[in-house]
Coordinates of C-alpha atoms in Angstrom, one line a residue:
Chain Y
M271 CA 9.1 -37.3 -14.9
T272 CA 11.6 -36.6 -17.6
R273 CA 15.3 -36.4 -16.9
S274 CA 15.7 -32.7 -17.9
A275 CA 12.7 -31.8 -15.7
N276 CA 14.3 -33.5 -12.8
V277 CA 17.6 -31.7 -13.3
A278 CA 15.7 -28.4 -13.5
R279 CA 13.8 -29.1 -10.3
L280 CA 17.0 -30.0 -8.3
A281 CA 18.8 -26.9 -9.7
T282 CA 15.9 -24.7 -8.6
L283 CA 15.9 -26.2 -5.2
A284 CA 19.6 -25.8 -4.8
L285 CA 19.6 -22.2 -6.0
G286 CA 16.7 -21.3 -3.7
F287 CA 18.4 -22.8 -0.6
V288 CA 21.7 -21.2 -1.4
F289 CA 19.9 -17.8 -1.6
L290 CA 18.2 -18.5 1.7
Y291 CA 21.2 -19.8 3.6
A292 CA 24.3 -18.3 2.1
P293 CA 24.1 -15.0 3.9
I294 CA 23.6 -16.8 7.3
V295 CA 26.5 -19.2 6.7
I296 CA 28.8 -16.4 5.6
L297 CA 27.9 -14.4 8.6
A298 CA 28.7 -17.3 10.9
A299 CA 31.9 -18.0 9.1
M300 CA 33.0 -14.3 9.4
S301 CA 32.5 -14.4 13.1
F302 CA 35.5 -16.8 13.3
N303 CA 37.6 -14.6 11.0
A304 CA 40.7 -13.2 12.7
S305 CA 40.7 -10.3 10.2
R306 CA 38.5 -7.3 10.7
L307 CA 37.9 -7.1 6.9
V308 CA 35.0 -8.9 5.3
S309 CA 36.8 -9.9 2.1
V310 CA 40.1 -11.1 3.8
W311 CA 40.4 -14.4 5.6
G312 CA 42.9 -13.8 8.4
G313 CA 42.7 -17.3 10.0
F314 CA 40.4 -19.0 12.4
S315 CA 39.9 -17.1 15.7
T316 CA 37.4 -17.0 18.6
K317 CA 38.7 -13.6 19.8
W318 CA 35.4 -11.8 18.8
Y319 CA 33.5 -14.2 21.1
A320 CA 36.0 -13.5 23.9
A321 CA 35.5 -9.8 23.3
L322 CA 31.7 -10.3 23.8
L323 CA 32.3 -11.5 27.4
D324 CA 33.9 -8.2 28.2
N325 CA 31.2 -6.1 26.6
D326 CA 29.0 -5.4 29.7
L327 CA 26.6 -3.2 27.8
L328 CA 25.8 -6.0 25.3
I329 CA 25.4 -8.6 28.2
E330 CA 23.1 -6.2 30.1
S331 CA 21.0 -5.7 26.9
A332 CA 20.9 -9.5 26.3
K333 CA 19.5 -10.0 29.9
I334 CA 16.9 -7.3 29.4
S335 CA 15.9 -8.8 26.0
F336 CA 15.6 -12.4 27.4
S337 CA 13.6 -11.4 30.5
A338 CA 11.3 -9.2 28.3
A339 CA 10.8 -12.1 25.8
L340 CA 10.1 -14.6 28.6
L341 CA 7.6 -12.3 30.4
S342 CA 5.9 -11.0 27.3
G343 CA 5.8 -14.4 25.7
A344 CA 4.0 -15.8 28.8
I345 CA 1.5 -13.0 28.9
A346 CA 0.9 -13.1 25.2
T347 CA 0.3 -16.8 25.3
F348 CA -2.2 -16.5 28.1
L349 CA -4.1 -13.6 26.5
G350 CA -4.0 -15.4 23.1
L351 CA -5.4 -18.5 24.7
L352 CA -8.3 -16.6 26.3
A353 CA -9.0 -14.8 23.0
A354 CA -8.8 -18.0 21.0
V355 CA -11.2 -19.8 23.4
A356 CA -13.6 -16.9 23.1
L357 CA -13.5 -16.9 19.3
A358 CA -13.6 -20.7 18.9
R359 CA -16.1 -21.7 21.6
F360 CA -18.5 -18.8 22.4
G361 CA -20.4 -18.7 19.2
G362 CA -21.6 -15.3 17.9
F363 CA -21.5 -12.9 20.8
R364 CA -22.2 -9.2 20.4
S365 CA -19.1 -7.2 19.1
R366 CA -17.5 -10.5 17.9
M367 CA -16.5 -8.8 14.6
L368 CA -14.9 -5.9 16.5
F369 CA -13.0 -8.3 18.7
F370 CA -11.9 -10.5 15.8
G371 CA -10.8 -7.5 13.8
A372 CA -8.9 -5.8 16.7
V373 CA -7.2 -9.1 17.6
H374 CA -6.0 -9.6 14.0
A375 CA -5.3 -6.0 13.1
P376 CA -1.7 -5.8 14.4
L377 CA -0.8 -8.6 12.0
V378 CA -1.2 -6.3 9.0
L379 CA -0.2 -3.0 10.6
P380 CA 3.3 -1.7 10.0
E381 CA 5.3 -1.9 13.3
V382 CA 6.2 1.8 13.0
V383 CA 2.5 2.7 13.3
L384 CA 1.9 0.5 16.3
G385 CA 5.1 1.8 18.0
L386 CA 4.1 5.4 17.3
A387 CA 0.6 4.8 18.7
L388 CA 1.9 3.1 21.9
L389 CA 4.5 5.8 22.5
S390 CA 1.9 8.6 22.1
C391 CA -0.3 6.7 24.5
F392 CA 2.4 6.3 27.2
V393 CA 3.3 10.0 26.9
A394 CA -0.3 11.1 27.1
L395 CA -0.8 9.0 30.2
G396 CA 2.4 10.3 31.7
V397 CA 3.8 6.7 32.1
G398 CA 7.5 6.6 32.5
R399 CA 9.0 4.3 29.8
G400 CA 11.1 1.3 30.7
F401 CA 11.0 -2.4 31.1
M402 CA 7.2 -2.6 31.8
T403 CA 6.2 -0.5 28.8
L404 CA 8.6 -2.6 26.7
V405 CA 6.7 -5.8 27.9
I406 CA 3.4 -4.1 27.2
G407 CA 4.5 -3.2 23.7
H408 CA 5.7 -6.7 23.0
V409 CA 2.6 -8.4 24.3
T410 CA 0.5 -6.1 22.1
L411 CA 2.6 -7.0 19.1
T412 CA 2.8 -10.8 19.7
M413 CA -0.7 -11.7 21.1
C414 CA -2.2 -11.6 17.6
F415 CA 0.2 -14.3 16.5
T416 CA -0.4 -16.5 19.6
T417 CA -4.2 -16.0 19.1
V418 CA -4.0 -17.2 15.5
A419 CA -1.9 -20.2 16.3
L420 CA -4.1 -21.3 19.3
L421 CA -7.3 -20.6 17.4
A422 CA -6.2 -23.1 14.7
A423 CA -5.3 -25.7 17.4
L424 CA -8.7 -25.2 19.2
R425 CA -10.6 -25.5 16.0
G426 CA -8.8 -28.8 15.4
C427 CA -10.0 -30.4 18.6
D428 CA -13.5 -31.7 19.2
P429 CA -15.8 -29.5 21.4
T430 CA -18.1 -32.5 22.2
L431 CA -15.4 -33.9 24.5
E432 CA -15.7 -30.8 26.7
E433 CA -19.5 -31.0 26.5
A434 CA -19.3 -34.6 27.6
A435 CA -17.1 -33.7 30.6
M436 CA -19.6 -31.0 31.6
D437 CA -22.5 -33.5 31.2
L438 CA -20.6 -35.7 33.7
G439 CA -20.5 -32.8 36.2
A440 CA -17.4 -30.8 35.4
T441 CA -17.6 -27.1 35.6
P442 CA -16.7 -25.2 32.3
A443 CA -13.4 -24.3 33.8
Q444 CA -12.6 -27.9 34.8
A445 CA -13.7 -29.2 31.5
F446 CA -11.4 -26.8 29.7
V447 CA -8.4 -27.4 31.9
L448 CA -8.8 -31.2 32.1
V449 CA -10.0 -31.9 28.6
A450 CA -9.1 -29.2 26.0
L451 CA -5.9 -27.9 27.5
P452 CA -3.9 -31.2 27.3
Q453 CA -5.0 -31.5 23.7
I454 CA -3.5 -28.1 22.7
L455 CA -0.4 -28.3 24.8
P456 CA 2.0 -28.6 21.8
A457 CA 0.3 -25.6 20.2
L458 CA 0.6 -23.7 23.4
A459 CA 4.4 -24.4 23.5
S460 CA 4.9 -23.3 19.9
A461 CA 2.8 -20.2 20.4
F462 CA 5.0 -19.3 23.4
L463 CA 8.1 -19.9 21.3
L464 CA 6.8 -17.8 18.5
A465 CA 6.0 -14.9 20.8
F466 CA 9.4 -15.3 22.5
T467 CA 11.3 -15.2 19.3
L468 CA 9.3 -12.3 17.9
S469 CA 10.0 -10.3 21.1
L470 CA 13.6 -11.2 21.1
D471 CA 13.9 -10.1 17.5
D472 CA 11.9 -6.9 17.6
L473 CA 13.6 -3.6 17.1
V474 CA 10.9 -1.2 16.0
I475 CA 8.4 -1.6 18.8
A476 CA 11.2 -1.7 21.4
S477 CA 12.7 1.6 20.2
F478 CA 9.3 3.3 20.7
A479 CA 8.2 1.6 23.8
T480 CA 11.3 1.5 26.0
G481 CA 13.2 4.1 27.9
P482 CA 16.9 4.8 28.5
G483 CA 17.1 2.2 31.3
A484 CA 16.1 -0.8 29.3
T485 CA 17.9 -1.0 25.9
T486 CA 17.3 -4.3 24.2
L487 CA 19.8 -6.4 22.4
P488 CA 18.4 -5.6 18.9
M489 CA 18.5 -1.9 19.7
R490 CA 22.2 -2.2 20.8
I491 CA 23.0 -4.3 17.7
Y492 CA 21.2 -1.8 15.5
S493 CA 23.1 1.2 16.8
Q494 CA 26.4 -0.6 16.1
V495 CA 25.3 -2.1 12.7
R496 CA 24.6 1.4 11.3
L497 CA 28.3 2.1 11.7
G498 CA 29.2 -0.8 9.4
V499 CA 30.1 -4.5 9.7
S500 CA 31.7 -5.4 12.9
P501 CA 33.1 -8.9 13.8
Q502 CA 31.7 -8.6 17.4
I503 CA 28.2 -8.2 16.0
N504 CA 28.9 -11.2 13.7
A505 CA 29.7 -13.2 16.8
I506 CA 26.7 -12.2 18.8
S507 CA 24.5 -12.8 15.7
T508 CA 25.9 -16.3 15.3
L509 CA 25.1 -17.0 19.0
L510 CA 21.5 -15.8 18.5
L511 CA 21.1 -17.8 15.3
G512 CA 22.4 -20.9 17.2
A513 CA 19.9 -20.2 20.1
V514 CA 17.0 -20.0 17.7
A515 CA 18.1 -23.1 15.8
L516 CA 18.1 -24.9 19.2
A517 CA 14.7 -23.6 20.1
L518 CA 13.4 -24.7 16.7
G519 CA 14.8 -28.2 17.2
V520 CA 13.2 -28.4 20.7
S521 CA 9.8 -27.3 19.4
A522 CA 10.0 -29.8 16.5
L523 CA 10.7 -32.5 19.0
V524 CA 7.8 -31.4 21.3
M525 CA 5.4 -31.4 18.3
Q526 CA 6.6 -34.8 17.2
A527 CA 6.3 -36.3 20.7
G528 CA 2.8 -34.8 20.8
R529 CA 1.9 -36.3 17.5
R530 CA 3.2 -39.7 18.6
R531 CA 0.9 -39.6 21.6
G532 CA -1.9 -39.1 19.2
L533 CA -2.6 -35.5 20.1
Chain Q
M152 CA -23.9 -21.1 16.0
K153 CA -26.1 -19.9 18.8
R154 CA -26.1 -16.2 19.5
G155 CA -26.9 -15.3 23.0
R156 CA -25.8 -14.2 26.4
L157 CA -22.5 -15.3 27.7
S158 CA -22.1 -17.0 31.1
L159 CA -20.1 -15.2 33.9
Y160 CA -17.1 -17.6 33.2
Q161 CA -17.3 -16.8 29.5
R162 CA -17.5 -13.0 30.1
L163 CA -14.4 -13.1 32.2
T164 CA -12.5 -15.1 29.6
L165 CA -13.4 -12.5 27.0
A166 CA -13.0 -9.4 29.1
I167 CA -9.3 -10.0 29.9
P168 CA -7.9 -10.0 26.3
Y169 CA -10.6 -7.4 25.3
L170 CA -9.4 -5.0 27.9
W171 CA -5.8 -5.4 26.8
I172 CA -6.6 -4.7 23.2
A173 CA -8.8 -1.8 24.1
A174 CA -6.1 -0.2 26.3
F175 CA -3.0 -0.9 24.3
F176 CA -4.2 -1.1 20.7
L177 CA -7.6 0.6 20.1
A178 CA -7.0 3.6 22.4
P179 CA -3.5 4.3 21.1
M180 CA -4.7 4.1 17.5
A181 CA -7.6 6.5 18.3
L182 CA -5.0 8.8 20.0
I183 CA -2.8 9.1 16.9
A184 CA -5.9 9.8 14.8
K185 CA -6.6 12.6 17.3
I186 CA -3.0 13.9 17.3
S187 CA -3.0 14.0 13.5
L188 CA -5.7 16.7 13.8
S189 CA -3.7 18.9 16.1
H190 CA -1.0 21.6 15.7
S191 CA 2.6 20.8 16.5
A192 CA 4.1 22.7 19.4
L193 CA 7.4 23.0 21.2
A194 CA 6.4 21.3 24.3
R195 CA 6.1 17.9 26.0
P196 CA 4.2 16.2 24.5
P197 CA 5.1 18.1 21.3
Y198 CA 1.6 18.8 20.1
E199 CA -1.2 21.0 21.3
P200 CA -4.1 18.8 22.4
R201 CA -7.4 19.8 20.8
F202 CA -9.7 18.4 23.4
H203 CA -9.6 17.9 27.2
L204 CA -11.8 15.5 29.2
S205 CA -13.0 18.5 31.2
D206 CA -14.4 20.2 28.1
T207 CA -18.1 21.0 28.3
A208 CA -20.2 20.1 25.3
A209 CA -20.2 23.7 24.1
E210 CA -16.4 24.0 24.3
F211 CA -16.1 20.7 22.6
W212 CA -18.3 21.9 19.7
A213 CA -16.5 25.2 19.4
K214 CA -13.1 23.4 19.2
A215 CA -14.5 20.7 16.8
Q216 CA -15.3 23.5 14.4
T217 CA -11.7 24.7 14.3
L218 CA -10.3 21.2 13.5
T219 CA -8.1 21.4 10.5
L220 CA -6.8 18.8 8.1
E221 CA -3.6 20.8 7.7
N222 CA -1.4 17.8 8.5
Y223 CA -3.1 15.7 5.9
R224 CA -2.9 18.5 3.3
A225 CA 0.8 18.7 4.1
L226 CA 1.2 15.0 3.2
V227 CA 0.1 15.8 -0.4
S228 CA 1.7 19.3 -0.8
D229 CA 5.0 18.5 1.0
S230 CA 7.2 16.8 -1.6
L231 CA 9.2 15.0 1.0
Y232 CA 6.1 13.0 2.2
F233 CA 4.7 12.6 -1.2
D234 CA 7.9 11.3 -2.6
A235 CA 8.3 8.9 0.3
Y236 CA 4.8 7.4 -0.3
V237 CA 5.5 7.1 -4.0
T238 CA 9.0 5.5 -3.4
S239 CA 7.5 3.1 -0.8
L240 CA 4.7 1.9 -3.0
W241 CA 7.0 1.6 -6.0
I242 CA 9.7 -0.4 -4.1
A243 CA 7.0 -2.6 -2.4
A244 CA 5.4 -3.3 -5.8
V245 CA 8.8 -4.2 -7.6
S246 CA 9.9 -6.3 -4.6
T247 CA 6.6 -8.2 -4.5
F248 CA 6.9 -9.0 -8.2
A249 CA 10.6 -10.0 -7.7
T250 CA 9.7 -12.2 -4.7
L251 CA 7.0 -13.9 -6.9
L252 CA 9.6 -14.6 -9.6
V253 CA 11.9 -16.3 -7.0
A254 CA 9.2 -18.0 -5.0
Y255 CA 7.1 -19.6 -7.7
P256 CA 9.7 -21.9 -9.3
F257 CA 11.0 -22.7 -5.8
A258 CA 7.5 -23.7 -4.6
L259 CA 6.9 -25.6 -7.9
A260 CA 10.1 -27.5 -7.5
M261 CA 9.1 -28.5 -3.9
T262 CA 5.7 -29.8 -4.9
R263 CA 7.2 -31.8 -7.7
S264 CA 9.6 -33.5 -5.3
P265 CA 9.0 -36.9 -3.8
R266 CA 6.2 -36.7 -1.2
A267 CA 8.5 -37.9 1.6
W268 CA 10.9 -35.0 1.1
R269 CA 8.2 -32.2 1.2
P270 CA 7.8 -31.6 4.9
F271 CA 11.6 -31.4 5.3
L272 CA 12.0 -29.0 2.3
I273 CA 9.2 -26.7 3.5
G274 CA 10.6 -26.7 7.0
L275 CA 14.1 -25.9 5.7
A276 CA 12.6 -23.0 3.6
A277 CA 10.6 -21.6 6.5
A278 CA 13.3 -21.9 9.2
P279 CA 15.1 -18.6 8.3
F280 CA 11.8 -16.8 9.0
W281 CA 12.3 -17.7 12.7
T282 CA 15.8 -16.3 12.9
S283 CA 16.5 -12.6 13.6
F284 CA 15.2 -10.4 10.9
L285 CA 17.7 -7.6 11.8
I286 CA 20.6 -10.0 11.6
R287 CA 19.5 -11.5 8.3
V288 CA 19.3 -7.9 6.8
Y289 CA 22.7 -7.1 8.4
A290 CA 24.3 -10.1 6.8
W291 CA 23.5 -8.6 3.4
I292 CA 25.6 -5.5 4.1
A293 CA 28.8 -7.7 4.1
L294 CA 27.7 -9.2 0.7
L295 CA 26.6 -6.1 -1.1
K296 CA 29.1 -3.4 -0.1
D297 CA 31.6 -2.1 -2.7
E298 CA 34.4 -4.1 -1.0
G299 CA 31.9 -6.8 0.0
L300 CA 32.0 -10.5 -0.9
I301 CA 29.9 -10.3 -4.1
N302 CA 32.1 -7.6 -5.6
T303 CA 35.3 -9.2 -4.4
A304 CA 34.3 -12.6 -5.9
L305 CA 33.2 -11.1 -9.2
M306 CA 36.4 -9.0 -9.6
A307 CA 38.5 -12.0 -8.7
L308 CA 36.8 -14.0 -11.4
G309 CA 37.4 -11.2 -13.9
V310 CA 33.7 -10.6 -14.6
I311 CA 33.8 -7.0 -13.7
D312 CA 36.7 -4.4 -13.4
A313 CA 35.1 -1.9 -11.0
P314 CA 32.8 -2.8 -8.1
L315 CA 29.1 -2.8 -8.8
V316 CA 27.4 -0.1 -6.7
I317 CA 24.5 -2.0 -5.1
F318 CA 24.8 -1.1 -1.5
A319 CA 22.9 2.1 -0.5
T320 CA 20.7 2.0 -3.6
K321 CA 17.1 1.0 -4.2
S322 CA 18.3 -2.3 -5.6
A323 CA 19.8 -3.2 -2.3
V324 CA 16.5 -2.5 -0.6
I325 CA 14.6 -4.7 -3.1
I326 CA 17.1 -7.5 -2.6
G327 CA 16.7 -7.2 1.1
I328 CA 12.9 -7.3 0.9
V329 CA 12.9 -10.3 -1.5
Y330 CA 15.2 -12.2 0.9
S331 CA 13.4 -11.3 4.1
Y332 CA 9.9 -11.9 2.9
L333 CA 10.5 -14.9 0.7
P334 CA 8.8 -17.4 3.1
F335 CA 5.6 -15.3 3.2
M336 CA 5.3 -15.7 -0.6
L337 CA 6.6 -19.3 -0.7
L338 CA 4.3 -20.9 1.8
P339 CA 0.9 -19.8 0.3
I340 CA 2.0 -20.6 -3.2
Y341 CA 3.3 -24.0 -2.0
A342 CA 0.0 -24.7 -0.3
A343 CA -2.0 -23.7 -3.5
L344 CA 0.2 -25.9 -5.7
E345 CA 0.3 -28.8 -3.3
G346 CA -3.5 -28.9 -3.3
Q347 CA -3.8 -29.3 -7.1
D348 CA -5.0 -32.6 -8.5
P349 CA -2.3 -34.0 -10.8
S350 CA -4.8 -35.7 -13.0
L351 CA -5.9 -32.3 -14.3
R352 CA -2.4 -31.8 -15.7
E353 CA -2.3 -35.3 -17.1
A354 CA -5.6 -34.8 -18.8
A355 CA -4.4 -31.5 -20.4
A356 CA -1.3 -33.3 -21.6
D357 CA -3.3 -36.3 -23.0
L358 CA -5.4 -33.8 -24.9
G359 CA -2.2 -32.5 -26.7
A360 CA -1.1 -29.6 -24.5
T361 CA 2.6 -28.9 -24.5
P362 CA 4.2 -28.6 -21.0
A363 CA 4.3 -24.8 -21.3
Q364 CA 0.6 -24.8 -22.2
V365 CA -0.2 -27.1 -19.3
F366 CA 1.6 -24.7 -17.0
L367 CA 0.0 -21.5 -18.4
R368 CA -3.6 -22.8 -18.7
V369 CA -3.8 -25.3 -15.8
T370 CA -1.2 -24.9 -13.1
L371 CA -0.9 -21.1 -13.0
P372 CA -4.6 -20.2 -13.0
L373 CA -5.3 -22.8 -10.3
S374 CA -2.6 -21.3 -8.0
R375 CA -4.0 -17.8 -8.3
D376 CA -5.3 -17.6 -4.7
G377 CA -1.9 -18.6 -3.3
V378 CA -0.2 -15.9 -5.5
I379 CA -2.6 -13.2 -4.3
A380 CA -2.3 -14.2 -0.7
G381 CA 1.5 -14.3 -0.9
A382 CA 1.6 -10.9 -2.8
L383 CA -0.4 -9.2 0.0
L384 CA 1.7 -10.8 2.7
V385 CA 4.8 -9.3 1.0
F386 CA 3.4 -6.0 -0.3
I387 CA 1.7 -4.8 2.9
P388 CA 4.7 -5.1 5.3
A389 CA 7.1 -3.9 2.6
V390 CA 5.3 -0.5 2.2
G391 CA 5.8 0.3 5.9
E392 CA 9.3 -1.3 6.1
F393 CA 11.8 0.5 8.3
V394 CA 14.8 -1.7 9.0
I395 CA 15.7 -2.7 5.4
P396 CA 15.7 0.7 3.8
D397 CA 17.5 2.1 6.8
L398 CA 20.4 -0.5 6.7
L399 CA 20.6 -1.3 3.0
G400 CA 19.2 1.9 1.3
G401 CA 21.0 5.1 0.7
S402 CA 20.0 8.5 1.8
D403 CA 17.9 8.9 -1.3
T404 CA 15.8 5.8 -0.5
L405 CA 13.2 7.6 1.6
M406 CA 10.5 5.1 2.4
I407 CA 7.5 6.1 4.5
G408 CA 8.4 4.1 7.6
R409 CA 11.8 5.9 7.8
T410 CA 10.2 9.3 7.2
L411 CA 7.7 8.6 10.0
W412 CA 10.5 7.5 12.3
N413 CA 12.5 10.7 11.5
D414 CA 9.6 13.0 12.0
F415 CA 8.8 11.4 15.3
F416 CA 12.2 11.0 16.9
A417 CA 14.4 13.7 15.1
N418 CA 12.0 16.5 14.2
H419 CA 9.5 15.9 17.0
D420 CA 6.7 16.7 14.7
W421 CA 4.1 14.3 16.1
P422 CA 1.1 15.6 14.4
A423 CA 2.7 15.2 11.0
A424 CA 4.0 11.7 11.8
S425 CA 0.6 10.8 13.1
A426 CA -1.2 12.0 10.0
A427 CA 1.4 10.1 7.9
A428 CA 0.7 6.9 10.0
V429 CA -3.1 7.3 9.6
A430 CA -2.7 7.7 5.8
L431 CA -0.3 4.7 5.6
V432 CA -2.9 2.5 7.4
A433 CA -5.6 3.8 4.9
I434 CA -3.4 3.0 1.9
L435 CA -2.7 -0.5 3.2
L436 CA -6.4 -1.2 4.0
V437 CA -7.4 -0.6 0.4
P438 CA -5.8 -3.7 -1.1
L439 CA -6.9 -5.8 1.9
L440 CA -10.5 -4.8 1.6
L441 CA -10.5 -5.3 -2.2
W442 CA -9.1 -8.8 -1.7
E443 CA -11.6 -9.6 1.0
R444 CA -14.5 -8.4 -1.2
A445 CA -13.2 -10.4 -4.2
R446 CA -12.9 -13.5 -1.9
L447 CA -16.5 -13.0 -0.5
S448 CA -18.0 -12.5 -3.9
E449 CA -16.3 -15.6 -5.3
E450 CA -17.7 -17.6 -2.4
E451 CA -21.1 -16.2 -3.2
G452 CA -20.6 -17.2 -6.8
R453 CA -19.7 -20.8 -5.8
R454 CA -22.9 -21.2 -3.8

């Protein structure tokens, strides 16, 4: 490679990563700014973080968001696993196309449309909106992502191993749990993490699906963000970014450990 | 693959996700299609249902004959909706093109980097996708505002005298979309470029092509599938985007997602919002189906 091409390549990479990371870095830096103003540095301070601890509404929303993300992540991973098994292992069953299409459709549907449909449905059924409808909304939103992730993992492992186990006398359920499941464990973990982060991050579905008793963290942040930039929101954003970075690091380690064991 | 009857165990496995999808995806979608055909009313729910489960066949038929497409006609005749659709499609198209202009050189620079760096570079580029979308859009408010960091820095450097008005304009929405959706464009293009055989470029160069000719006649055409996949992944969600126009756009940036939201929550006109939602899905399905058909016919051609 010529020298000038090399310089151009490094410059492009540098510009690209500055574009991707500068807003995040600036946001984190501002959360430690003693001044309320964006463009003035008033010295280092953790007072906005201290203020968070006194913000009961924000803490309550964070709890709701985390429990909804844990529960909907678990359900979405379970449903996604069943759907992926059906698509990867059952061959051509009747209505396979409908099932395949319906599982993947939420991937390309604007969230506003899905949210509107869910809310109309809850109202028509006379279901009171709250934590459970929030979880239902998030499972419906995220299970298409978990299905896609797990389908890829299942296609990557050899079905003859399960068949061999069944020839040796295992029931289909035993063969799946003892042979296939351990092979896709890392994918299962990352599918759960994906559903968890998507639920934690979601504003649109939550706004439609939840009631006054269960306001999520993004909804709370959103209602404050519309009023302008606030140092407290910078602080909670930085905490959330840190939590996601941690989760990403853990999942990378899990994947790597899985690969090392030859999975 | 064998086609046949499923065992009891298989039926159960399939039934559980199927029931979920039917109850919480297919039925709600059918319901909004139904609401889109009804009149709005000042009630709870704020529309007048057209059919009831207790209807006899004769009643059903009599009502079916009175169905109107008034809500769909309003989408075309009401300038608010029509403008929102046009604005959404225009912003999505411009943003998709701008994302391509940013993503292509970025992806190219990655594939030309040493092999050992690549997984790290691609991981670093995809990581922001995992962090909060709302927060990443919010971060741009502090950068783009009149008294924000970009304007403060440019004025301090003496580049401009008065602040650039970017915040609360269509440009801000486009910047927000390019930023938020960059990984969706980057990853498919990277995958397409990564899979190219370098000996093709070498052969072109040996035959006398300049680097620009090699790019335009070898690299670019061979990455077409990645570009199309990336463009769809950006364009489709961008049309229905709600958060970005709401936080970064001004009151004049009426995109369809926001109009829908307002009609649903503020005006309580559910039939109009439902008709707009059904129309939005129809608009988004067209590029997808065209792409799928092109892909299928190409596969036929290869055979």
